[in-house]
CSV table of C-alpha atoms in Angstrom, one decimal:
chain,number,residue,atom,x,y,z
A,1,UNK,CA,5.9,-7.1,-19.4
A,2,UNK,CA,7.5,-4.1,-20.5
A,3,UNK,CA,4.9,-2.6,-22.3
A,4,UNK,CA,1.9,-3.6,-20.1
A,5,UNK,CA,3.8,-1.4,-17.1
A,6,UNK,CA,4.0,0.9,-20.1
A,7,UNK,CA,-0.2,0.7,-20.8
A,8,UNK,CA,-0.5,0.8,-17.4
A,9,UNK,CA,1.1,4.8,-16.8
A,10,UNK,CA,-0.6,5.7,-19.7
A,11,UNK,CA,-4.4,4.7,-18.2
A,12,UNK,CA,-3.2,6.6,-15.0
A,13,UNK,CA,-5.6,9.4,-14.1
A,14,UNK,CA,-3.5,12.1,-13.9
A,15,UNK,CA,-5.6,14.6,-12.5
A,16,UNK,CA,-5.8,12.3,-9.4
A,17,UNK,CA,-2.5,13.6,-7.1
A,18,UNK,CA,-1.6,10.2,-6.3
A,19,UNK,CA,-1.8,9.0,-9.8
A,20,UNK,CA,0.4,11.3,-11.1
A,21,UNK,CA,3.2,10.7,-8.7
A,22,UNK,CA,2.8,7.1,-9.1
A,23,UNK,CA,3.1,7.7,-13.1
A,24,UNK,CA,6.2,9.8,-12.2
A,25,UNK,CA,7.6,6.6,-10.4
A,26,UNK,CA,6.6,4.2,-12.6
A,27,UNK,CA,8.4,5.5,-15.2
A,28,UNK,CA,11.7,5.9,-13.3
A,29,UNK,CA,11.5,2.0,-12.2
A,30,UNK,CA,10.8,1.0,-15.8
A,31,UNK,CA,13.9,2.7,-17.0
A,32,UNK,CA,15.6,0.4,-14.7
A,33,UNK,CA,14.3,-2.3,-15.3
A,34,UNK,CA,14.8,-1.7,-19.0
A,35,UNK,CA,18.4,-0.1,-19.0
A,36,UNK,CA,20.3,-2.1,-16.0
A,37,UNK,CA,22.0,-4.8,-17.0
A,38,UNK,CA,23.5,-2.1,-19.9
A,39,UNK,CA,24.6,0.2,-17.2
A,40,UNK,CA,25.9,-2.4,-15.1
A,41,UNK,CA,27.9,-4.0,-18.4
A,42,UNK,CA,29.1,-0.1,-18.5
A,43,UNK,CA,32.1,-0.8,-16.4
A,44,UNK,CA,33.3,-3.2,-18.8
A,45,UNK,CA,34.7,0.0,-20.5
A,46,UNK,CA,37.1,1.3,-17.4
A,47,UNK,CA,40.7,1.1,-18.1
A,48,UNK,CA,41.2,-0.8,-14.9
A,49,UNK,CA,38.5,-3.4,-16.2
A,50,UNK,CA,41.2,-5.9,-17.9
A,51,UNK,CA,43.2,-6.0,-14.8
A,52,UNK,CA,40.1,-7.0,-12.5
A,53,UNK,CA,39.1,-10.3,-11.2
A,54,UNK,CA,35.8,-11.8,-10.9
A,55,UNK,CA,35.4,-9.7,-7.4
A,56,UNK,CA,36.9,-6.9,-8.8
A,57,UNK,CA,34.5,-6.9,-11.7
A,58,UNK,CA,31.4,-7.6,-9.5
A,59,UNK,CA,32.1,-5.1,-7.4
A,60,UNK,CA,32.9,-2.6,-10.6
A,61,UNK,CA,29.3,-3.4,-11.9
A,62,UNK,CA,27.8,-2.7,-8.1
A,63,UNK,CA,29.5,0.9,-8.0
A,64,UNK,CA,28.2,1.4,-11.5
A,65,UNK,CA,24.5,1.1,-10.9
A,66,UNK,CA,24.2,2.3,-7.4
A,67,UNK,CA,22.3,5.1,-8.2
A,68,UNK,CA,19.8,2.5,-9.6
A,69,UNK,CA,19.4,1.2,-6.1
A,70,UNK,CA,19.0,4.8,-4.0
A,71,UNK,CA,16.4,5.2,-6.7
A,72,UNK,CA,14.2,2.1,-6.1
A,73,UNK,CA,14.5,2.4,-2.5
A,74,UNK,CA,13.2,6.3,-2.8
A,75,UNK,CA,10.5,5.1,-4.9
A,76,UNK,CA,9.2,3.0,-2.1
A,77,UNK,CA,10.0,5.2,0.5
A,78,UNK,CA,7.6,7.6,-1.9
A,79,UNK,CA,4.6,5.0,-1.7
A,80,UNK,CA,5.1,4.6,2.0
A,81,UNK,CA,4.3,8.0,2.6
A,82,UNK,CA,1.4,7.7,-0.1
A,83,UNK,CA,-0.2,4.9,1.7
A,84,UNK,CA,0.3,6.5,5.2
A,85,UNK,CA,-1.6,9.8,3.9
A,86,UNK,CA,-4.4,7.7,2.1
A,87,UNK,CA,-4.7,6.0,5.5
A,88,UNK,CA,-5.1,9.2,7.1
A,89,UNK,CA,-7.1,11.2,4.8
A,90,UNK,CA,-10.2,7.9,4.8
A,91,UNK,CA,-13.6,9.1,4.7
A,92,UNK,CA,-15.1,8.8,8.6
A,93,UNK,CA,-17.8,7.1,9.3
A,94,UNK,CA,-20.4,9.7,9.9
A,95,UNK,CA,-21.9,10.0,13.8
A,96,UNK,CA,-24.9,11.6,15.2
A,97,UNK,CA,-25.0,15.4,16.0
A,98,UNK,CA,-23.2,15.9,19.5
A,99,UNK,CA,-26.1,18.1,20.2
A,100,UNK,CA,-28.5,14.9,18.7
A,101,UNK,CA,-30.0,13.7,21.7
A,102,UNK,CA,-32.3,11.6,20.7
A,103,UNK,CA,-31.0,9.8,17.8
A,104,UNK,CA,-28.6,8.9,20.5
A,105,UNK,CA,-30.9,7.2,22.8
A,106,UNK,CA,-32.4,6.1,19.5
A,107,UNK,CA,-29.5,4.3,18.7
A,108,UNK,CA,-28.9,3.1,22.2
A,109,UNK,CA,-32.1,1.1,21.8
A,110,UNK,CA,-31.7,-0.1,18.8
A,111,UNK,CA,-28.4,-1.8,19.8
A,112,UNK,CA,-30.2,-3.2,23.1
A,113,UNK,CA,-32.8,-4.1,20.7
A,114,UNK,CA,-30.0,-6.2,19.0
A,115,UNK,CA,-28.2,-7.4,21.5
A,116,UNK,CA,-31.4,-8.9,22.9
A,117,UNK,CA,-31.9,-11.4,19.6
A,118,UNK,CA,-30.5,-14.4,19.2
A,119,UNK,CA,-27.1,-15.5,18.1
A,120,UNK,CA,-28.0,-16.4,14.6
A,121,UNK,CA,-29.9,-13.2,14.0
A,122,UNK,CA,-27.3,-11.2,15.1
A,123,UNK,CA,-24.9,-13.1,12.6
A,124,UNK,CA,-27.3,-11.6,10.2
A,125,UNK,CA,-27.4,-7.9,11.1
A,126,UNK,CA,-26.8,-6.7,7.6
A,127,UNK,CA,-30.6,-8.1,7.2
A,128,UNK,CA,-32.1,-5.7,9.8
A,129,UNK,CA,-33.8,-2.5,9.4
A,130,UNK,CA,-31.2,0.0,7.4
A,131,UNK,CA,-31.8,2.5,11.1
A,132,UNK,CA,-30.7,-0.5,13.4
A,133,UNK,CA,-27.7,-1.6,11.0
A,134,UNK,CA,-26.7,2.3,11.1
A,135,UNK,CA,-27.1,2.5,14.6
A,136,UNK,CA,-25.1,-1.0,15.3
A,137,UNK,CA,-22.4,-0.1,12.4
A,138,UNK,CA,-22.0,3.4,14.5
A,139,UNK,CA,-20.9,2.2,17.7
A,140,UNK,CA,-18.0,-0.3,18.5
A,141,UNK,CA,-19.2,-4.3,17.5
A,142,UNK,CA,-19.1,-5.7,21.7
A,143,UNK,CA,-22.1,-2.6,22.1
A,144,UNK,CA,-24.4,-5.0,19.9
A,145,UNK,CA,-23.3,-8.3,20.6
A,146,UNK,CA,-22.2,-8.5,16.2
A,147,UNK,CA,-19.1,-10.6,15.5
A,148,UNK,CA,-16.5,-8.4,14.1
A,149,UNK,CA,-17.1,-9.7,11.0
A,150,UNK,CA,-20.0,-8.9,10.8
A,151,UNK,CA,-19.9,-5.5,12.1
A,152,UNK,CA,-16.9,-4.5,9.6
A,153,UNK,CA,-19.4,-5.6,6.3
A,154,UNK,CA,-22.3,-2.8,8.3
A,155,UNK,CA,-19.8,-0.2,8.3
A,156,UNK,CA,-18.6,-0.7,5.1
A,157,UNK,CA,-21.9,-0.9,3.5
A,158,UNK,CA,-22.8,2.3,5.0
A,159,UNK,CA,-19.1,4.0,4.0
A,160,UNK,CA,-20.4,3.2,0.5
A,161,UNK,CA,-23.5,4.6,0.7
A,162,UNK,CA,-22.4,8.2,2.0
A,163,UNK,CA,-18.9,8.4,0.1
A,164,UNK,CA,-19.4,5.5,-2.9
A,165,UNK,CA,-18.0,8.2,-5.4
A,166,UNK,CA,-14.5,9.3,-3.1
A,167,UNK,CA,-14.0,5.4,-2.3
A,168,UNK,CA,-14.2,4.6,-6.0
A,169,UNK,CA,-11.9,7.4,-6.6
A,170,UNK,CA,-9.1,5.8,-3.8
A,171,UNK,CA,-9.3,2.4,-4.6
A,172,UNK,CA,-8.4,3.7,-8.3
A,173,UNK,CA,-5.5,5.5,-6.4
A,174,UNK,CA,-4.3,2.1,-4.5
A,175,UNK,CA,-4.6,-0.3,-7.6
A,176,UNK,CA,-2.1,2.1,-9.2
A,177,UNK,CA,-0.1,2.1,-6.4
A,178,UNK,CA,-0.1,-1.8,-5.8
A,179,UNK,CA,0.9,-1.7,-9.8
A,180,UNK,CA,3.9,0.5,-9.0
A,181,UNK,CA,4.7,-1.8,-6.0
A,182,UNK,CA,4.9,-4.8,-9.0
A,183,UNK,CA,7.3,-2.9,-10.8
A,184,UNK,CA,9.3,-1.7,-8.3
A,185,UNK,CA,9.8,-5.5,-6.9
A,186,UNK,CA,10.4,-6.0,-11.3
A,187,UNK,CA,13.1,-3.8,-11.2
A,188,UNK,CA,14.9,-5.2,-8.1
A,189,UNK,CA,15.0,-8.1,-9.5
A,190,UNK,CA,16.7,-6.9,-12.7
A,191,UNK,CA,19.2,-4.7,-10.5
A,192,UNK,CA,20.0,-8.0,-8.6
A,193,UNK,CA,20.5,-10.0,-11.8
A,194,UNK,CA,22.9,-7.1,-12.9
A,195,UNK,CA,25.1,-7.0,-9.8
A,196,UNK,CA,25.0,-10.6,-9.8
A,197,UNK,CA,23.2,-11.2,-6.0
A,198,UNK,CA,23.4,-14.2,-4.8
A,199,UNK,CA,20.7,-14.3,-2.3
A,200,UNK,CA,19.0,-11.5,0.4
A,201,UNK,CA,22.1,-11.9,2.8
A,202,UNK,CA,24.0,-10.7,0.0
A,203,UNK,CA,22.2,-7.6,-1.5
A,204,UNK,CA,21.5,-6.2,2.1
A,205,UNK,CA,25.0,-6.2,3.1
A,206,UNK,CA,25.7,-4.5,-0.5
A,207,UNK,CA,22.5,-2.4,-0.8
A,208,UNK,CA,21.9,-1.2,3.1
A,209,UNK,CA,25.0,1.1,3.4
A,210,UNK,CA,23.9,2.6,0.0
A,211,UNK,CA,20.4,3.6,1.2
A,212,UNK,CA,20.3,3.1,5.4
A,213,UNK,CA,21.6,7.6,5.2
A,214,UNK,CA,18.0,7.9,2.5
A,215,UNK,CA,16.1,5.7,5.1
A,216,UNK,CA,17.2,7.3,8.4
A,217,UNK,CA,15.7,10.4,7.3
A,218,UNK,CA,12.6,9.1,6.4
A,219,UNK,CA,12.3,7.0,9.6
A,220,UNK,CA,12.1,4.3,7.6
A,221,UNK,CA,13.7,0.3,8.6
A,222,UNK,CA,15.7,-1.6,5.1
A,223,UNK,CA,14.2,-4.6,6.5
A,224,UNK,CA,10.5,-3.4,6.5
A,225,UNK,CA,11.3,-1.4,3.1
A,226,UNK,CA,12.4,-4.3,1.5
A,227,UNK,CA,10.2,-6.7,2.6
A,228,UNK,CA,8.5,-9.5,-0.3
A,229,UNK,CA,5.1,-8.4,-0.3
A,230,UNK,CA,4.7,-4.6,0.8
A,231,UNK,CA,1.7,-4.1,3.6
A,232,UNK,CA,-2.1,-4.4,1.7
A,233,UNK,CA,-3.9,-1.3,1.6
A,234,UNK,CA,-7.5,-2.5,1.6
A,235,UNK,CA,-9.8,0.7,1.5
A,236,UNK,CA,-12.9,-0.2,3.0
A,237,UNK,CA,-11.3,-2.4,5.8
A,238,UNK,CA,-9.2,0.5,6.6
A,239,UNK,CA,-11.9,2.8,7.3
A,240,UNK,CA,-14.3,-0.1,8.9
A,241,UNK,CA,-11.1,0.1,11.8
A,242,UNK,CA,-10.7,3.7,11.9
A,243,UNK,CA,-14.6,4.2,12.2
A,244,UNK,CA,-14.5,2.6,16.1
């Protein structure tokens, strides 16, 4: 597993911003994953270590990697903010001129024109006339009578067509940020093993204090942070809401 994460930041692109801070993270979390339980076995080699019992020697191996755990929680407080700026930096949808009269009223029939057929057709707007599915895919879904659904696949096809090449380019970005995700959750796990976590109810009460001072300046919940599965980033479905 260790050397697929490994082939992984070497394929990154990094002359893609995102890429490169995601290499820069990836790297961190795999020398975590790779060197905790060591660092964590460190404390066997306090004086005080002999004289310890079981708590005291959990607690020991805790202290000793604690760093480890400010570090994975920055690391996903760093892809939060990555996902938040992709999300706001989509490609729009692109809109008639202000000053475009009448490829308004254009598109005002055509969506009339649309709204007029029957259910079924509708359910197959992607099939019309690549000027009506603009005009429907321009304009919020209820305006044409489309199902969601089906409005979402117009927009989306026409998001490809006028920005294939930057859409390519960020869902590059997001697979290597849901890869860094995967090792980020890999490395929890091998910084629970170390400090010897029972269950959730006991790394929050261990890990919150250590990063809730990280967190509250970032705005940022534990609970939300440290969630199993983080929030999907899906590119096109993104823009197909932020479009309306």
């Amino acid at each position: 597993m260790s050397k697929f994460f490994a082939d992984v930041i070497n394929q990154l692109d990094v002359t893609r911003p995102v890429q490169k801070q995601v290499g820069e993270i990836m790297r961190i979390q795999l020398g975590i994953k790779n060197g905790v339980k060591d660092k964590a076995a460190g404390a066997a080699k306090s004086a005080q270590w002999e004289h310890l019992n079981d708590l005291g020697r959990k607690a020991a191996k805790r202290d000793e990697i604690a760093g480890l755990v400010q570090s994975n929680a920055q690391s996903r407080v760093t892809l939060r903010k990555l996902r938040a700026e992709i999300k706001s930096s989509l490609p729009k949808l692109p809109g008639r001129e202000k000053d475009d009269l009448a490829g308004v009223l254009q598109d005002q029939e055509y969506r009339a024109y649309v709204r007029g057929l029957s259910q079924e057709q509708r359910d197959r707007a992607r099939r019309l006339h690549p000027d009506i599915a603009a005009a429907v895919a321009r304009a919020p879904a209820e305006l044409s009578g489309v199902p969601e659904s089906v409005h979402a696949e117009l927009v989306n096809d026409m998001l490809r067509r006028t920005h294939g090449a930057e859409l390519a380019k960020i869902a590059a970005d997001v697979a290597a940020m849901e890869m860094a995700d995967e090792l980020i959750r890999a490395a929890d796990e091998e910084i629970r093993a170390a400090a010897e976590v029972a269950h959730a109810t006991d790394f929050r009460v261990w890990a919150k204090p250590l990063v809730d001072p990280l967190l509250t300046d970032e705005g940022a919940d534990f609970d939300e942070l440290y969630r199993r599965q983080p929030e999907a980033l899906n590119v096109l479905g993104s823009l197909a809401v932020a479009a309306e």
